[in-house]
mmCIF file of C-alpha atoms in Angstrom:
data_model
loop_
_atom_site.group_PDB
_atom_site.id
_atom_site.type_symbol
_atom_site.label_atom_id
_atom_site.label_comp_id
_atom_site.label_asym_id
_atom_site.label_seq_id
_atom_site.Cartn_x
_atom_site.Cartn_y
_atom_site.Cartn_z
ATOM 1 C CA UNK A 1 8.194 -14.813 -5.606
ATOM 2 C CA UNK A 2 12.278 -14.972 -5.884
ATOM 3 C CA UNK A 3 13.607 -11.450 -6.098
ATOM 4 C CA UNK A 4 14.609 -11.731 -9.963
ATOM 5 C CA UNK A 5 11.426 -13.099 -10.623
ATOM 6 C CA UNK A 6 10.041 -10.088 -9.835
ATOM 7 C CA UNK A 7 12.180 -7.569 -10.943
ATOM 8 C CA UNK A 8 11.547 -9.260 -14.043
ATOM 9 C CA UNK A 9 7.640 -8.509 -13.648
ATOM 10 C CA UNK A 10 7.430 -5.136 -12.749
ATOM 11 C CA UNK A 11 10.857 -3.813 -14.173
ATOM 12 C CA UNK A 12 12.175 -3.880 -10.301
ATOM 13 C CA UNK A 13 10.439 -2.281 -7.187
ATOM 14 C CA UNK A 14 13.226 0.680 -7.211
ATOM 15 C CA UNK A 15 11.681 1.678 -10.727
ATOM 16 C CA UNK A 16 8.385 2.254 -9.629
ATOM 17 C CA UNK A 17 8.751 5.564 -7.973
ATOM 18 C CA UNK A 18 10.667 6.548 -11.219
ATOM 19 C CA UNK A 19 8.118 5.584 -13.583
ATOM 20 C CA UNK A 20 5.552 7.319 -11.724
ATOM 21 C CA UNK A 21 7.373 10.625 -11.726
ATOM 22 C CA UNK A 22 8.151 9.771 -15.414
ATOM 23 C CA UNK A 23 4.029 9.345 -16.307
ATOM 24 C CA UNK A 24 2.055 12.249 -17.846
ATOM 25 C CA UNK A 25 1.040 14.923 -15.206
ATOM 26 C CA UNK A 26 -2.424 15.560 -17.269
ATOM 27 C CA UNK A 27 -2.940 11.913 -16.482
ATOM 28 C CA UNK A 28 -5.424 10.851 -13.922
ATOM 29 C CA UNK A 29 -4.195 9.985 -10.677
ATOM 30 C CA UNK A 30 -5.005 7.374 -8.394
ATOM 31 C CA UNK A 31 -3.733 5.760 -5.249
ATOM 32 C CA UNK A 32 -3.268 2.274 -3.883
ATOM 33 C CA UNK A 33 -2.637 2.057 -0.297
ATOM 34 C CA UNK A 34 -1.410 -1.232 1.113
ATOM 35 C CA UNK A 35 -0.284 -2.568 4.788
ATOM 36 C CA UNK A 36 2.084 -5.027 2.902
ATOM 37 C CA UNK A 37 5.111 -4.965 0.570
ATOM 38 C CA UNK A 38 5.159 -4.195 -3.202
ATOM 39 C CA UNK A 39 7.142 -7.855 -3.758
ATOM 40 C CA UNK A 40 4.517 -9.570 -2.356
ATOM 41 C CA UNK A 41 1.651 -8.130 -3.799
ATOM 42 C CA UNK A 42 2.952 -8.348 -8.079
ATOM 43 C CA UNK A 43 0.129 -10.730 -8.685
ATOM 44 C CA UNK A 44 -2.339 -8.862 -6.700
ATOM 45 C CA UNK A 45 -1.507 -5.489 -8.230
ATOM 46 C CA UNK A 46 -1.035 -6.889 -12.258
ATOM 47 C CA UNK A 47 -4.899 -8.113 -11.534
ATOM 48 C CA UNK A 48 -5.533 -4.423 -10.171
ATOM 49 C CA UNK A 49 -4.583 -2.627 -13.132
ATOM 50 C CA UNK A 50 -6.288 -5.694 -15.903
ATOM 51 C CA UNK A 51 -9.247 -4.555 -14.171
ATOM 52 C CA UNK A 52 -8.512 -0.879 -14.536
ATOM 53 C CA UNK A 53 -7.458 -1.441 -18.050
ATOM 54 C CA UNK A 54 -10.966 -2.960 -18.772
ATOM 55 C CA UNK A 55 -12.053 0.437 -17.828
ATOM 56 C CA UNK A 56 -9.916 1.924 -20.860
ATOM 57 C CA UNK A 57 -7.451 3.313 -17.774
ATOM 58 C CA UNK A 58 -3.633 1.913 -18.171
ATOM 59 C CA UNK A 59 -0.543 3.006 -16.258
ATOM 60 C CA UNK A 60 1.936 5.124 -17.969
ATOM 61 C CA UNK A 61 -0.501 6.549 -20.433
ATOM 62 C CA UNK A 62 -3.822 8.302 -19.338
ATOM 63 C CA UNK A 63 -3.551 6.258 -15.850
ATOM 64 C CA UNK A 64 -0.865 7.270 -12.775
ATOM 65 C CA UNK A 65 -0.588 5.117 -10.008
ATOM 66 C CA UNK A 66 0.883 6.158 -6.432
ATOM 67 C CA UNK A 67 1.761 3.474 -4.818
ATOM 68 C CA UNK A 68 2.110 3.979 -0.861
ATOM 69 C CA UNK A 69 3.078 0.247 0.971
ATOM 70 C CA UNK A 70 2.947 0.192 4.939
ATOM 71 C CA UNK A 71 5.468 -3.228 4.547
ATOM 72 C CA UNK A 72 3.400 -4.451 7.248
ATOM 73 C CA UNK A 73 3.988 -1.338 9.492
ATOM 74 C CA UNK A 74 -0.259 -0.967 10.353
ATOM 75 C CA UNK A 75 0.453 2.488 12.131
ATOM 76 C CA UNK A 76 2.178 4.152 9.065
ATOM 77 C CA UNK A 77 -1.341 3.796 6.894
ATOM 78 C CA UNK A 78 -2.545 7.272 8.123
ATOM 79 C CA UNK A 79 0.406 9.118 7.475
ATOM 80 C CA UNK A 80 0.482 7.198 3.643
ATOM 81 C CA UNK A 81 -3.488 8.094 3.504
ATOM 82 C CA UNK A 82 -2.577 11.683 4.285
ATOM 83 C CA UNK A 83 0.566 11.349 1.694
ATOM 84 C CA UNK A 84 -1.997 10.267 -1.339
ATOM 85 C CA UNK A 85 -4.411 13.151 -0.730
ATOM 86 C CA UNK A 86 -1.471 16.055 -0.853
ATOM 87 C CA UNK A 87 -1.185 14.495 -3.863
ATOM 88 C CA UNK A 88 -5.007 15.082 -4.927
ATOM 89 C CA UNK A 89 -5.296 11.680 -6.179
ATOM 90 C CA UNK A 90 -8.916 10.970 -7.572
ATOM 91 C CA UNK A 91 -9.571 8.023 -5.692
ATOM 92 C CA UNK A 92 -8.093 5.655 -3.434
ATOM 93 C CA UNK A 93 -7.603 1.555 -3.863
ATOM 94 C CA UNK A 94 -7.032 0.671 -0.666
ATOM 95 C CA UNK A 95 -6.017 -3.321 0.484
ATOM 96 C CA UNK A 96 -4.642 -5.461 2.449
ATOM 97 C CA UNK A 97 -6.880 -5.826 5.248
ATOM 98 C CA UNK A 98 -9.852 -3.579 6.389
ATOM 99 C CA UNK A 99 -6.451 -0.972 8.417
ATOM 100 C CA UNK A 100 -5.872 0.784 5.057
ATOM 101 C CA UNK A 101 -9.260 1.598 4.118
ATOM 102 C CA UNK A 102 -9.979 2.582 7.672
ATOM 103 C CA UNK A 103 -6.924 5.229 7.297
ATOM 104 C CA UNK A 104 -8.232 6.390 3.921
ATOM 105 C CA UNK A 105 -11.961 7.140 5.201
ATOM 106 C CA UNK A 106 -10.656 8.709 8.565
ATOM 107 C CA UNK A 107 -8.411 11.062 6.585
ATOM 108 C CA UNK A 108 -11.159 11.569 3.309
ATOM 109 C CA UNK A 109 -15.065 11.776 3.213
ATOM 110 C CA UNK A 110 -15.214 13.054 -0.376
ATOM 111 C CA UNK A 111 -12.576 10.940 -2.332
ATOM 112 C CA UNK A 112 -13.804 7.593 -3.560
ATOM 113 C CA UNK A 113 -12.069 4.576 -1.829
ATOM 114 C CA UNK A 114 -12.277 1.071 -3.154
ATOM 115 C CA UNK A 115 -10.793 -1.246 -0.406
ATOM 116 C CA UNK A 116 -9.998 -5.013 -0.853
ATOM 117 C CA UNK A 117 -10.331 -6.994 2.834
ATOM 118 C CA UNK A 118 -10.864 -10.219 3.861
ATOM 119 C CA UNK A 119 -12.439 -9.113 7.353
ATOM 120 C CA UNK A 120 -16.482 -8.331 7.354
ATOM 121 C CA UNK A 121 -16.611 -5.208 5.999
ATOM 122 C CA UNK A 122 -19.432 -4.639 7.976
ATOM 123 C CA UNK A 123 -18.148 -5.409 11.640
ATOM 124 C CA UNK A 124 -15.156 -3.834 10.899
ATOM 125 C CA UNK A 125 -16.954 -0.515 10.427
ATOM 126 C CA UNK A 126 -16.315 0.177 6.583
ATOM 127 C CA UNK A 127 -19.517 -0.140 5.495
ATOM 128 C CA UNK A 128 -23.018 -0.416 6.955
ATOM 129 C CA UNK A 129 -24.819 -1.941 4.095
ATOM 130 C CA UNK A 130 -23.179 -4.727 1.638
ATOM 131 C CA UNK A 131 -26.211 -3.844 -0.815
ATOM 132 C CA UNK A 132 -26.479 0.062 -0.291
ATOM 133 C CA UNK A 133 -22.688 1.198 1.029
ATOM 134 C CA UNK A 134 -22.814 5.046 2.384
ATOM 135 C CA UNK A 135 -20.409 7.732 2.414
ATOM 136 C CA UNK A 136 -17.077 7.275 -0.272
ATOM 137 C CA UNK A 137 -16.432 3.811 0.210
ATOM 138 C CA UNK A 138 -17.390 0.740 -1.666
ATOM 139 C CA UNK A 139 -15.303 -2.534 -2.519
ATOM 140 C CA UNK A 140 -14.565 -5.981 -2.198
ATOM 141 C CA UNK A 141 -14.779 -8.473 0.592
ATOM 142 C CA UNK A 142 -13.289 -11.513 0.108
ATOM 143 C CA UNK A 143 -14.532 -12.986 3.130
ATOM 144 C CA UNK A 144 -11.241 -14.846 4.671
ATOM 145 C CA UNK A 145 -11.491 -14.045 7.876
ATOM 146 C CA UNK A 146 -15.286 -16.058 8.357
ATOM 147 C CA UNK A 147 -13.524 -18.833 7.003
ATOM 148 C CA UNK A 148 -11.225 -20.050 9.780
ATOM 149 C CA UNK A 149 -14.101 -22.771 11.162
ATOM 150 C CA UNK A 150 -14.440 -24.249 7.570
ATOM 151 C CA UNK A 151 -10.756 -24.370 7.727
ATOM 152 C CA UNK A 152 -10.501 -26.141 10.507
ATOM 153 C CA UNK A 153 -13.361 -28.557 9.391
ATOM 154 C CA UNK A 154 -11.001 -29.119 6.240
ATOM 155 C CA UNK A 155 -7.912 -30.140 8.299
ATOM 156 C CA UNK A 156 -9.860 -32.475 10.865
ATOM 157 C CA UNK A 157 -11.542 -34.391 7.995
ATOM 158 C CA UNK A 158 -8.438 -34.593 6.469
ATOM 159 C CA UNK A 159 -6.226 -35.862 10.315
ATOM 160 C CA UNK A 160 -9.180 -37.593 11.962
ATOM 161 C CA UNK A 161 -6.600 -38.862 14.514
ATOM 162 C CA UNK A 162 -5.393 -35.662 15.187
ATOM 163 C CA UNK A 163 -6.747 -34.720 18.804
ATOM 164 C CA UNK A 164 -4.462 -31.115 18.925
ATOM 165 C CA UNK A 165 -4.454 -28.366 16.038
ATOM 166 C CA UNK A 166 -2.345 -25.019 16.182
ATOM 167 C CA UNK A 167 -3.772 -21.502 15.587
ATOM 168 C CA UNK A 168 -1.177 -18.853 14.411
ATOM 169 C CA UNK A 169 -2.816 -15.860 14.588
ATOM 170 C CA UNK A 170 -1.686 -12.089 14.347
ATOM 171 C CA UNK A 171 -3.131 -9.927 17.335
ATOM 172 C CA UNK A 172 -2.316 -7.009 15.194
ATOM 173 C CA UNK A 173 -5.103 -7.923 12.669
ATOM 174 C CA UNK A 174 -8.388 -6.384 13.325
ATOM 175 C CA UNK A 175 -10.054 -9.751 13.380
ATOM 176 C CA UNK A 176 -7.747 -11.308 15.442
ATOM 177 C CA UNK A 177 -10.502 -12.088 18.543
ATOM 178 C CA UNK A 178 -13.458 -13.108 15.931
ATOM 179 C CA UNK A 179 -10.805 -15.660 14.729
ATOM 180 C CA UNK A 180 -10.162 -16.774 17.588
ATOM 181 C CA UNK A 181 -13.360 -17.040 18.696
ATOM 182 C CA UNK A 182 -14.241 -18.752 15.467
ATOM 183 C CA UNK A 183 -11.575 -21.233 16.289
ATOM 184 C CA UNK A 184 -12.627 -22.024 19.358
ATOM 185 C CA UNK A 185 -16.546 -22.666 18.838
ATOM 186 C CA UNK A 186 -14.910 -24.942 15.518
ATOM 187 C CA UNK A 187 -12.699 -26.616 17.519
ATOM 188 C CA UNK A 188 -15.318 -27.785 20.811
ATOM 189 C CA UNK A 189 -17.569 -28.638 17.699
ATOM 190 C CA UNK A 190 -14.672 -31.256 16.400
ATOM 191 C CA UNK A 191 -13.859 -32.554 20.026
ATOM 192 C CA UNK A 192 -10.041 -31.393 19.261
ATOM 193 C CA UNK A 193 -8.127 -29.152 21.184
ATOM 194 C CA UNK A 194 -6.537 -25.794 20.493
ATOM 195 C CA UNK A 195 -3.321 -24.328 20.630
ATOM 196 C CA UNK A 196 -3.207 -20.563 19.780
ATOM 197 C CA UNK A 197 -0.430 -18.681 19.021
ATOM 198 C CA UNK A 198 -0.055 -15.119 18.667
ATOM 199 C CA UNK A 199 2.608 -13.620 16.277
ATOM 200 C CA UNK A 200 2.943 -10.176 14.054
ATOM 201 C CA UNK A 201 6.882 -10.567 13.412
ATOM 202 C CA UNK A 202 8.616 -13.455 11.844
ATOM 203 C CA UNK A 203 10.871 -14.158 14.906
ATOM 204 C CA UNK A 204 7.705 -14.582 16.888
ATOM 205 C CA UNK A 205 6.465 -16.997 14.064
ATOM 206 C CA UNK A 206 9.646 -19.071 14.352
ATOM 207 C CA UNK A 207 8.754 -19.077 18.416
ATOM 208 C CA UNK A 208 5.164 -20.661 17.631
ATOM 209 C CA UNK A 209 6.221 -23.086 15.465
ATOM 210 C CA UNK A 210 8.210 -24.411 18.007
ATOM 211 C CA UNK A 211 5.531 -24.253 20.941
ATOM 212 C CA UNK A 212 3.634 -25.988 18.617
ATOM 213 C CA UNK A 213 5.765 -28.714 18.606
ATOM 214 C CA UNK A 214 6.167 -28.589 22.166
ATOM 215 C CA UNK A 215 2.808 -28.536 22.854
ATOM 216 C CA UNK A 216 2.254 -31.503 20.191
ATOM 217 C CA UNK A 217 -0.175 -29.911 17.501
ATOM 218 C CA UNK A 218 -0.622 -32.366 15.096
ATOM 219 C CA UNK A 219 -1.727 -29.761 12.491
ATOM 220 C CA UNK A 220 -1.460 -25.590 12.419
ATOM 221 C CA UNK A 221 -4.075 -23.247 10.724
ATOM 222 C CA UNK A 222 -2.580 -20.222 9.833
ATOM 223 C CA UNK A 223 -5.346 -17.586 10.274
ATOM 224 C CA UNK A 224 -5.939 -15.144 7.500
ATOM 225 C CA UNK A 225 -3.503 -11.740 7.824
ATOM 226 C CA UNK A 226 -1.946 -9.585 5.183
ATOM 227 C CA UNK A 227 1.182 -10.539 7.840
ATOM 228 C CA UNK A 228 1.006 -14.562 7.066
ATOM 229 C CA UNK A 229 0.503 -13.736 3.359
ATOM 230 C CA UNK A 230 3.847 -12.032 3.398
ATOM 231 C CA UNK A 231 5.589 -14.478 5.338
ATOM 232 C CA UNK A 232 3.967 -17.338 3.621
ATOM 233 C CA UNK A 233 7.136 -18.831 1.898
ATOM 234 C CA UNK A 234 8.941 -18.652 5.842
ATOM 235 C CA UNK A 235 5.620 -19.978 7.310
ATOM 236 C CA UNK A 236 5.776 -23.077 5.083
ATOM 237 C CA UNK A 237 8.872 -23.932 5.676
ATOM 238 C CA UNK A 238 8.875 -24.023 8.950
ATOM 239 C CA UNK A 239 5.783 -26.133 8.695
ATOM 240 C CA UNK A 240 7.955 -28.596 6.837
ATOM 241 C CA UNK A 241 10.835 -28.550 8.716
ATOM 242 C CA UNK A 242 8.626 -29.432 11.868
ATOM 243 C CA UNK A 243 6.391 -32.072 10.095
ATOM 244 C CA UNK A 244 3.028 -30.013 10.665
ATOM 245 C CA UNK A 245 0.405 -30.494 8.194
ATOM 246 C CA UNK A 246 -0.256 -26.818 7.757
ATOM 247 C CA UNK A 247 -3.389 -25.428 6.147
ATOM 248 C CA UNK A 248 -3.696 -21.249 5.248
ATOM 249 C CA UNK A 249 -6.150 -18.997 3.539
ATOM 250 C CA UNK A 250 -3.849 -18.011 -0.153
ATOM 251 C CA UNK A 251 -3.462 -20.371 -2.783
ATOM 252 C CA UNK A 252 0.342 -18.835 -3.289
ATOM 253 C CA UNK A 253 0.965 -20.575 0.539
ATOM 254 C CA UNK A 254 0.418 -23.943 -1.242
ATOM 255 C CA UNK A 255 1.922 -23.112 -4.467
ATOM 256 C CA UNK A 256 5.350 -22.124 -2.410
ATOM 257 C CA UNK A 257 4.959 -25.298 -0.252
ATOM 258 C CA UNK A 258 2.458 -24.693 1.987
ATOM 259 C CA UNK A 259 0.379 -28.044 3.007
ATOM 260 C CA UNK A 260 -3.478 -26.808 2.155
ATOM 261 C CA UNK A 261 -5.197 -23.784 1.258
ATOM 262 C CA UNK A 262 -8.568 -22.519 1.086
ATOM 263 C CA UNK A 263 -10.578 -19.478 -0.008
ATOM 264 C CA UNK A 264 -11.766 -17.164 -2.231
ATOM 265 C CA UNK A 265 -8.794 -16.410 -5.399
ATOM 266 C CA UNK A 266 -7.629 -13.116 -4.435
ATOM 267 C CA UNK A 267 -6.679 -12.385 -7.820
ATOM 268 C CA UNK A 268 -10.099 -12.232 -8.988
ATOM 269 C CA UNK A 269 -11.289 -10.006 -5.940
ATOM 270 C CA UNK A 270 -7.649 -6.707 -7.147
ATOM 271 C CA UNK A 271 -9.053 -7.427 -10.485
ATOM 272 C CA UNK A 272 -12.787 -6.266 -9.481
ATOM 273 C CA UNK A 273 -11.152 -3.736 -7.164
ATOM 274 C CA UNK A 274 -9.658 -2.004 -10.348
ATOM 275 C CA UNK A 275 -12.849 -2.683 -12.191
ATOM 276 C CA UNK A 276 -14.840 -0.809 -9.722
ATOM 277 C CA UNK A 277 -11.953 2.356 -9.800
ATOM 278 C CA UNK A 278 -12.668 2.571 -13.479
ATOM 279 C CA UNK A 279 -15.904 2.644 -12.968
ATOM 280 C CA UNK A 280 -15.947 5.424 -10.679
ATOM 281 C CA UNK A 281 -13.644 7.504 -12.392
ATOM 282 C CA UNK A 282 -15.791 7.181 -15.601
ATOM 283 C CA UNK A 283 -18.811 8.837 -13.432
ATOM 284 C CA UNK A 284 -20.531 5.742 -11.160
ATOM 285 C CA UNK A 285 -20.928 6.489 -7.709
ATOM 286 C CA UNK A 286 -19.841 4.100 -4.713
ATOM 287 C CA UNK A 287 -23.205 4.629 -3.426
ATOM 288 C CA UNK A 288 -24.789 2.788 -6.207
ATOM 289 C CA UNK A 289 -21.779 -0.146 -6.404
ATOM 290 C CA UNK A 290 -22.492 -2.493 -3.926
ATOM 291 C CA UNK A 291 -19.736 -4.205 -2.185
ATOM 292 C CA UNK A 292 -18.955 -7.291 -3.644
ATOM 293 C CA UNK A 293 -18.334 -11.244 -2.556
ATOM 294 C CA UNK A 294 -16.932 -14.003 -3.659
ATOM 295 C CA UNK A 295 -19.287 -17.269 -4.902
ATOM 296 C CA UNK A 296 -16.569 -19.427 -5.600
ATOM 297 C CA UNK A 297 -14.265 -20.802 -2.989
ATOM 298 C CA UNK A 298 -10.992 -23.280 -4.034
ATOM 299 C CA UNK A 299 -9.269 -26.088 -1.804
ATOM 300 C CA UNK A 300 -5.828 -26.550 -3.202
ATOM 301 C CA UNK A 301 -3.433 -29.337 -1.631
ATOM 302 C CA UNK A 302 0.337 -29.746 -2.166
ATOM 303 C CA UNK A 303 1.167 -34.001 -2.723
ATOM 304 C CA UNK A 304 4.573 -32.692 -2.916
ATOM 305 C CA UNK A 305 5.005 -31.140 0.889
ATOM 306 C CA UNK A 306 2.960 -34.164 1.551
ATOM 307 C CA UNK A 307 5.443 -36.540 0.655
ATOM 308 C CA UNK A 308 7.683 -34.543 2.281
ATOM 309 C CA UNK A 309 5.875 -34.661 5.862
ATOM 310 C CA UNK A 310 5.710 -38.450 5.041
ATOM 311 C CA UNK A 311 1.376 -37.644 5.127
ATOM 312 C CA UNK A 312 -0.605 -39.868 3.167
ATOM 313 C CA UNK A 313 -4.110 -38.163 2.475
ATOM 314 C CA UNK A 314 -6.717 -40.109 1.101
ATOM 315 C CA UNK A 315 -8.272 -40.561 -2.283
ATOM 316 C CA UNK A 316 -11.978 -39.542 -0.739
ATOM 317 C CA UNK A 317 -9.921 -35.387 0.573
ATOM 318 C CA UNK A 318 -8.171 -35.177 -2.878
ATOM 319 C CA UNK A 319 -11.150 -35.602 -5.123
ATOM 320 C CA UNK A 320 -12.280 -32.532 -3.154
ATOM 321 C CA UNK A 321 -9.553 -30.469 -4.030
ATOM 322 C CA UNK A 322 -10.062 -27.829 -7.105
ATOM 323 C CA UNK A 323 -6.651 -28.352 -7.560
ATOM 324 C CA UNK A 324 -3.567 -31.175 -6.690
ATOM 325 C CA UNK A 325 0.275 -29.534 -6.853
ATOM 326 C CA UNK A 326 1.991 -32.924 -7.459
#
């Protein structure tokens, strides 16, 4: 999203610390803690607070909201977990990756916390039970990070020919290894062979994008990261520049120009996040609110970064797409 564009939606980032300090102080207050950046995340955090809204909470009238972004920083979430409970917020939304609702439970074992991750909730340590969660923390996984093999699948059906396929992958992000391990087992399984990059800053991005080239990737997959979903706009258009089919986990990488994506709408999964706050602050425990998953799962391809890439992609791959960007 272009800077005006989203001033436009949420009055301006600058504003938001003002309009908090502006809301009622007999209002209840909750937090949302986040490893990314506030511009990114408009879509994401609109859906949050519809969901919270279908709970009867809304911002700026019985509802305050302390926002607390890490803008990708992972080892400023404790300090920003520790921020939000001086504050005595009721509960923490916590997102982004499984890092900020790690920092929330380390620092709190009374205060609820919803978290929003696309890692296994489960082998990240959050939860032990999907059905039964203990302790203060419930929430919703949207299940990215098992996805990188199915990815993979997508973009070899789709290139056949193509014998080499990039990995981008941020070693910063908890599930970097089980990606990578993921990708591996996929790719021996496809008879292709893989070209892993690691990168957590976008100078190291532009450096894989051109070792992919060197090392003659015919295709990238970039795995799933909070990261990536920031840089998403930069990611495609390097992707472009170079002529790699690229393929990510967000449908907002192929709405800005991105080649393929696939996975669960994140939209939906802030929405239930702020569903499940309201239901907690109305009485429900997290004990008794299992952690939820996503049942639906969306290909979307981009004919115009196609075209652009000079890729034809067959009739057969498009009629599996949920949705063409022509």
């Amino acid at each position: 999203m272009r800077r005006r564009e989203f001033i436009l939606a949420l009055g301006g980032a600058a504003a938001w610390p003002l309009a908090a300090s502006a809301q009622q102080a007999d209002g209840i207050v909750v937090g949302l803690l986040h490893s990314g950046s506030p511009d990114d995340q408009v879509s994401l955090v609109n859906a949050t607070r519809s969901g919270l809204e279908e709970a009867g909470y809304i911002e700026g009238q019985n509802l305050k909201i302390e926002y607390r972004w890490a803008e990708g920083r992972y080892d400023r979430l404790p300090g920003l977990a520790a921020e939000l409970l001086n504050l005595h917020v009721a509960l923490i939304i916590a997102a982004g990756g499984s890092d900020p609702a790690r920092a929330a439970r380390n620092a709190t074992s009374t205060i609820p916390i919803v978290f929003v991750t696309a890692a296994d909730p489960i082998k990240t340590g959050l939860v032990a039970s999907l059905n039964r969660p203990e302790g203060n923390v419930t929430g919703i996984s949207m299940i990215g990070s098992t996805l990188e093999a199915k990815r993979l699948e997508l973009l070899h059906e789709m290139l056949p020919q193509t014998s080499t396929i990039g990995v981008l992958i941020n070693p910063k992000y908890p599930a970097a290894k089980a990606q990578l391990q993921e990708a591996e087992e996929a790719t021996a399984r496809l008879g292709t062979k893989l070209v892993s990059q690691n990168a957590s800053t976008e100078r190291e991005v532009e450096a894989a994008f051109t070792n992919f080239v060197q090392q003659q990737a015919g295709a990238v997959l970039v795995c799933n990261d909070p990261f990536f979903g920031s840089a998403r706009e930069r990611i495609a258009s390097l992707a472009i520049r170079d002529k790699l089919p690229a393929m990510s986990f967000r449908r907002e990488f192929a709405e800005v120009g991105g080649l393929l994506s696939y996975g669960a709408r994140f939209e939906e999964g802030y929405r239930q996040a702020g569903v499940y706050a309201g239901r907690i602050l109305k009485g429900a425990k997290t004990t008794d609110l299992p952690v939820i998953q996503p049942t639906k799962f969306e290909l979307v391809v981009n004919l115009k970064t196609a075209k652009a890439i000079g890729l034809t992609i067959s009739e057969s791959f498009l009629l599996r797409a949920d949705e063409v960007i022509e």
